[in-house]
GROMACS .gro file of C-alpha atoms in nm:
model
  242
    1MET     CA    1   0.615   2.107   3.929
    2HIS     CA    2   0.367   2.345   3.773
    3PHE     CA    3   0.014   2.461   3.858
    4HIS     CA    4  -0.179   2.755   3.723
    5THR     CA    5   0.020   3.061   3.824
    6ASP     CA    6  -0.285   3.241   3.960
    7GLY     CA    7  -0.342   2.966   4.219
    8ASN     CA    8  -0.675   2.869   4.066
    9TYR     CA    9  -0.690   2.493   4.013
   10SER     CA   10  -1.042   2.485   3.873
   11PHE     CA   11  -1.155   2.417   3.517
   12PRO     CA   12  -1.173   2.705   3.269
   13GLU     CA   13  -1.521   2.807   3.159
   14ASP     CA   14  -1.489   2.644   2.815
   15PHE     CA   15  -1.441   2.296   2.971
   16ASN     CA   16  -1.735   2.091   3.093
   17GLY     CA   17  -1.599   1.895   3.387
   18PRO     CA   18  -1.901   1.667   3.448
   19LEU     CA   19  -1.916   1.580   3.077
   20ILE     CA   20  -1.549   1.484   3.076
   21ALA     CA   21  -1.605   1.284   3.394
   22ALA     CA   22  -1.898   1.099   3.234
   23ALA     CA   23  -1.693   1.003   2.930
   24LEU     CA   24  -1.406   0.889   3.150
   25THR     CA   25  -1.645   0.686   3.364
   26VAL     CA   26  -1.752   0.483   3.061
   27GLU     CA   27  -1.387   0.417   2.977
   28PHE     CA   28  -1.310   0.333   3.341
   29ILE     CA   29  -1.594   0.083   3.374
   30GLY     CA   30  -1.509  -0.080   3.042
   31ALA     CA   31  -1.141  -0.114   3.131
   32LEU     CA   32  -1.218  -0.242   3.479
   33VAL     CA   33  -1.469  -0.502   3.361
   34ALA     CA   34  -1.269  -0.625   3.060
   35ASN     CA   35  -0.935  -0.650   3.239
   36GLY     CA   36  -1.096  -0.783   3.556
   37ILE     CA   37  -1.273  -1.066   3.374
   38VAL     CA   38  -0.957  -1.168   3.189
   39LEU     CA   39  -0.749  -1.156   3.507
   40ILE     CA   40  -1.001  -1.363   3.704
   41ALA     CA   41  -1.025  -1.617   3.421
   42THR     CA   42  -0.646  -1.643   3.415
   43LEU     CA   43  -0.623  -1.689   3.792
   44ILE     CA   44  -0.892  -1.958   3.786
   45GLN     CA   45  -0.688  -2.148   3.529
   46TYR     CA   46  -0.382  -2.111   3.752
   47LYS     CA   47  -0.185  -2.371   3.558
   48SER     CA   48  -0.181  -2.132   3.262
   49LEU     CA   49   0.029  -1.892   3.471
   50LYS     CA   50   0.321  -2.124   3.405
   51VAL     CA   51   0.293  -2.042   3.034
   52LEU     CA   52   0.540  -1.765   2.957
   53SER     CA   53   0.318  -1.567   2.723
   54THR     CA   54   0.039  -1.579   2.982
   55MET     CA   55   0.273  -1.443   3.248
   56LEU     CA   56   0.360  -1.146   3.027
   57PHE     CA   57  -0.006  -1.091   2.936
   58THR     CA   58  -0.103  -1.100   3.305
   59SER     CA   59   0.158  -0.833   3.378
   60LEU     CA   60   0.001  -0.622   3.103
   61ILE     CA   61  -0.347  -0.666   3.253
   62ILE     CA   62  -0.228  -0.569   3.600
   63ILE     CA   63  -0.070  -0.243   3.485
   64HIS     CA   64  -0.387  -0.154   3.294
   65LEU     CA   65  -0.588  -0.207   3.615
   66ILE     CA   66  -0.342   0.009   3.809
   67ILE     CA   67  -0.376   0.290   3.555
   68SER     CA   68  -0.756   0.257   3.567
   69VAL     CA   69  -0.777   0.279   3.947
   70LEU     CA   70  -0.494   0.519   4.030
   71PHE     CA   71  -0.507   0.749   3.729
   72ILE     CA   72  -0.842   0.742   3.550
   73LEU     CA   73  -1.052   0.716   3.869
   74LEU     CA   74  -0.872   1.011   4.032
   75TRP     CA   75  -0.910   1.201   3.706
   76ILE     CA   76  -1.285   1.132   3.705
   77ILE     CA   77  -1.325   1.272   4.056
   78SER     CA   78  -1.115   1.576   3.972
   79ALA     CA   79  -1.307   1.644   3.650
   80ALA     CA   80  -1.645   1.602   3.822
   81SER     CA   81  -1.537   1.846   4.094
   82GLU     CA   82  -1.401   2.083   3.827
   83GLU     CA   83  -1.089   2.142   4.037
   84TRP     CA   84  -0.789   1.960   4.180
   85ILE     CA   85  -0.933   1.850   4.514
   86TYR     CA   86  -0.649   1.633   4.639
   87GLY     CA   87  -0.469   1.812   4.921
   88THR     CA   88  -0.545   2.121   5.126
   89THR     CA   89  -0.206   2.292   5.107
   90ILE     CA   90   0.000   2.365   4.798
   91GLU     CA   91   0.258   2.108   4.910
   92GLN     CA   92  -0.009   1.839   4.938
   93LYS     CA   93  -0.154   1.932   4.600
   94ILE     CA   94   0.189   1.913   4.440
   95ALA     CA   95   0.258   1.574   4.597
   96ALA     CA   96  -0.080   1.436   4.484
   97CYS     CA   97  -0.037   1.576   4.134
   98THR     CA   98   0.314   1.431   4.107
   99PHE     CA   99   0.183   1.089   4.209
  100HIS     CA  100  -0.102   1.114   3.959
  101GLY     CA  101   0.125   1.201   3.667
  102CYS     CA  102   0.388   0.943   3.761
  103VAL     CA  103   0.128   0.665   3.761
  104LEU     CA  104   0.049   0.740   3.396
  105ASN     CA  105   0.414   0.763   3.296
  106TYR     CA  106   0.496   0.442   3.484
  107GLY     CA  107   0.213   0.256   3.314
  108ILE     CA  108   0.314   0.371   2.968
  109TRP     CA  109   0.672   0.249   3.014
  110ILE     CA  110   0.558  -0.090   3.145
  111ILE     CA  111   0.311  -0.133   2.858
  112PHE     CA  112   0.580  -0.053   2.599
  113GLY     CA  113   0.830  -0.288   2.762
  114THR     CA  114   0.583  -0.573   2.805
  115ILE     CA  115   0.457  -0.556   2.446
  116THR     CA  116   0.818  -0.565   2.326
  117ALA     CA  117   0.890  -0.867   2.547
  118MET     CA  118   0.577  -1.043   2.417
  119SER     CA  119   0.690  -0.984   2.059
  120VAL     CA  120   1.032  -1.136   2.133
  121ASP     CA  121   0.867  -1.427   2.318
  122HIS     CA  122   0.644  -1.507   2.019
  123CYS     CA  123   0.938  -1.485   1.781
  124ILE     CA  124   1.161  -1.723   1.978
  125PHE     CA  125   0.872  -1.964   2.034
  126ILE     CA  126   0.800  -1.990   1.660
  127VAL     CA  127   1.143  -1.951   1.504
  128LYS     CA  128   1.360  -2.124   1.766
  129PRO     CA  129   1.129  -2.374   1.943
  130ASN     CA  130   1.411  -2.593   2.076
  131PHE     CA  131   1.591  -2.296   2.225
  132TYR     CA  132   1.262  -2.170   2.367
  133LYS     CA  133   1.184  -2.501   2.533
  134ARG     CA  134   1.532  -2.531   2.679
  135PHE     CA  135   1.599  -2.182   2.810
  136MET     CA  136   1.271  -1.991   2.839
  137LYS     CA  137   1.163  -2.103   3.184
  138PRO     CA  138   0.912  -1.931   3.419
  139LYS     CA  139   1.200  -1.793   3.628
  140VAL     CA  140   1.344  -1.624   3.320
  141THR     CA  141   1.009  -1.462   3.241
  142LEU     CA  142   0.958  -1.348   3.601
  143THR     CA  143   1.304  -1.194   3.597
  144LEU     CA  144   1.223  -1.018   3.269
  145ILE     CA  145   0.893  -0.885   3.407
  146ALA     CA  146   1.065  -0.761   3.723
  147LEU     CA  147   1.333  -0.593   3.509
  148ILE     CA  148   1.067  -0.416   3.301
  149TRP     CA  149   0.891  -0.285   3.612
  150VAL     CA  150   1.216  -0.170   3.775
  151VAL     CA  151   1.348   0.008   3.464
  152ALA     CA  152   1.006   0.172   3.418
  153LEU     CA  153   1.022   0.292   3.779
  154ILE     CA  154   1.365   0.446   3.723
  155LEU     CA  155   1.246   0.627   3.411
  156ASP     CA  156   0.923   0.727   3.584
  157THR     CA  157   1.095   0.899   3.877
  158ALA     CA  158   1.294   1.130   3.647
  159PRO     CA  159   1.096   1.442   3.761
  160LEU     CA  160   1.212   1.375   4.119
  161TYR     CA  161   1.572   1.413   4.000
  162GLY     CA  162   1.515   1.739   3.816
  163PHE     CA  163   1.433   1.599   3.472
  164GLY     CA  164   1.103   1.745   3.358
  165GLU     CA  165   0.796   1.810   3.571
  166VAL     CA  166   0.444   1.693   3.636
  167ALA     CA  167   0.193   1.957   3.532
  168TYR     CA  168  -0.175   2.006   3.611
  169GLU     CA  169  -0.365   2.042   3.285
  170GLU     CA  170  -0.687   2.232   3.228
  171TYR     CA  171  -0.889   1.914   3.167
  172GLY     CA  172  -0.828   1.795   3.525
  173ALA     CA  173  -0.537   1.551   3.500
  174CYS     CA  174  -0.172   1.572   3.594
  175VAL     CA  175   0.067   1.463   3.322
  176PRO     CA  176   0.447   1.457   3.285
  177ARG     CA  177   0.619   1.728   3.083
  178PHE     CA  178   0.977   1.730   2.960
  179GLU     CA  179   0.998   2.058   2.771
  180GLY     CA  180   1.358   2.171   2.736
  181GLU     CA  181   1.494   1.847   2.887
  182ILE     CA  182   1.702   1.749   2.583
  183THR     CA  183   1.902   1.476   2.756
  184TYR     CA  184   1.599   1.298   2.897
  185VAL     CA  185   1.403   1.333   2.573
  186VAL     CA  186   1.693   1.185   2.372
  187ILE     CA  187   1.721   0.891   2.615
  188THR     CA  188   1.348   0.819   2.615
  189MET     CA  189   1.313   0.856   2.238
  190THR     CA  190   1.610   0.621   2.189
  191LEU     CA  191   1.445   0.360   2.413
  192VAL     CA  192   1.111   0.397   2.236
  193ILE     CA  193   1.268   0.368   1.890
  194MET     CA  194   1.465   0.061   2.003
  195GLN     CA  195   1.148  -0.108   2.126
  196ILE     CA  196   0.961  -0.026   1.806
  197CYS     CA  197   1.250  -0.164   1.600
  198ILE     CA  198   1.253  -0.484   1.806
  199ILE     CA  199   0.879  -0.529   1.748
  200ILE     CA  200   0.918  -0.468   1.373
  201VAL     CA  201   1.217  -0.702   1.340
  202THR     CA  202   1.060  -0.989   1.537
  203SER     CA  203   0.727  -0.953   1.357
  204THR     CA  204   0.900  -0.950   1.017
  205TRP     CA  205   1.107  -1.252   1.118
  206ILE     CA  206   0.791  -1.441   1.217
  207TYR     CA  207   0.628  -1.349   0.886
  208CYS     CA  208   0.928  -1.460   0.678
  209PHE     CA  209   0.964  -1.785   0.873
  210THR     CA  210   0.594  -1.863   0.838
  211HIS     CA  211   0.598  -1.776   0.468
  212LYS     CA  212   0.894  -2.007   0.408
  213PHE     CA  213   0.733  -2.285   0.611
  214ILE     CA  214   0.408  -2.267   0.413
  215GLN     CA  215   0.590  -2.258   0.080
  216GLU     CA  216   0.797  -2.565   0.168
  217HIS     CA  217   0.494  -2.763   0.276
  218SER     CA  218   0.280  -2.644  -0.011
  219GLN     CA  219   0.515  -2.821  -0.250
  220LEU     CA  220   0.424  -3.148  -0.077
  221ALA     CA  221   0.052  -3.086  -0.061
  222ASP     CA  222  -0.071  -2.821  -0.301
  223ASP     CA  223  -0.432  -2.915  -0.246
  224VAL     CA  224  -0.407  -2.839   0.125
  225TYR     CA  225  -0.240  -2.500   0.077
  226VAL     CA  226  -0.442  -2.363  -0.211
  227SER     CA  227  -0.498  -2.028  -0.044
  228ARG     CA  228  -0.169  -2.023   0.143
  229ASN     CA  229  -0.109  -1.651   0.095
  230ARG     CA  230  -0.437  -1.556   0.257
  231ARG     CA  231  -0.379  -1.809   0.532
  232LEU     CA  232  -0.035  -1.665   0.592
  233VAL     CA  233  -0.183  -1.322   0.655
  234GLY     CA  234  -0.437  -1.477   0.891
  235ILE     CA  235  -0.171  -1.670   1.082
  236PHE     CA  236   0.052  -1.366   1.100
  237CYS     CA  237  -0.229  -1.146   1.236
  238ALA     CA  238  -0.328  -1.415   1.485
  239MET     CA  239   0.029  -1.433   1.617
  240LEU     CA  240   0.045  -1.058   1.658
  241ILE     CA  241  -0.285  -1.052   1.845
  242GLY     CA  242  -0.187  -1.350   2.056
   0.00000   0.00000   0.00000
């Protein structure tokens, strides 16, 4: 755990704390309103929660709200005060800073894992619809979501086991650092690369499957699929967004 060595937890003179706080406030309000509206709309249409992709998307919304409230909001207050105000003793400040940095790290891992799971979900739904209908039940998705959150928690608590540290930065936030932690960096980079590869493979698979589907049907009805290549790009982009 690292703070400024001189014991001064305030902003340096070349940083404008209130200005940073104002910019963060705009981001905080936008994130809170956007994610809040989507979450409320999803809960109102409670039957949609049985849809697997909606369950994953809801998990993504929830973690964004957690980051907004427990990381960005605390950062705003710290930046506006131009010092780390959480805790009166050094032990309390360290505990609060550790919590602050771990919230960010936890959220990042969950976001990565959930986006990867959504990519796999879309791929199976489109490429293997019979398998999807037979095996991809709500219980399976809930188990997957729980697994993502638990694995993220294990990776997030690494500083508590001596891997890396949570450091107070000059702009008023506490963030994780893993300088010199070769083992942890290798593990995390391997996981990140694996997730990126899964997203690329599933997205490419969807594209190839859709391209083949359109080509096969265009032979039966050329007049319907005149601009099939442009439509393919549109369908592909829509699936990625969805």
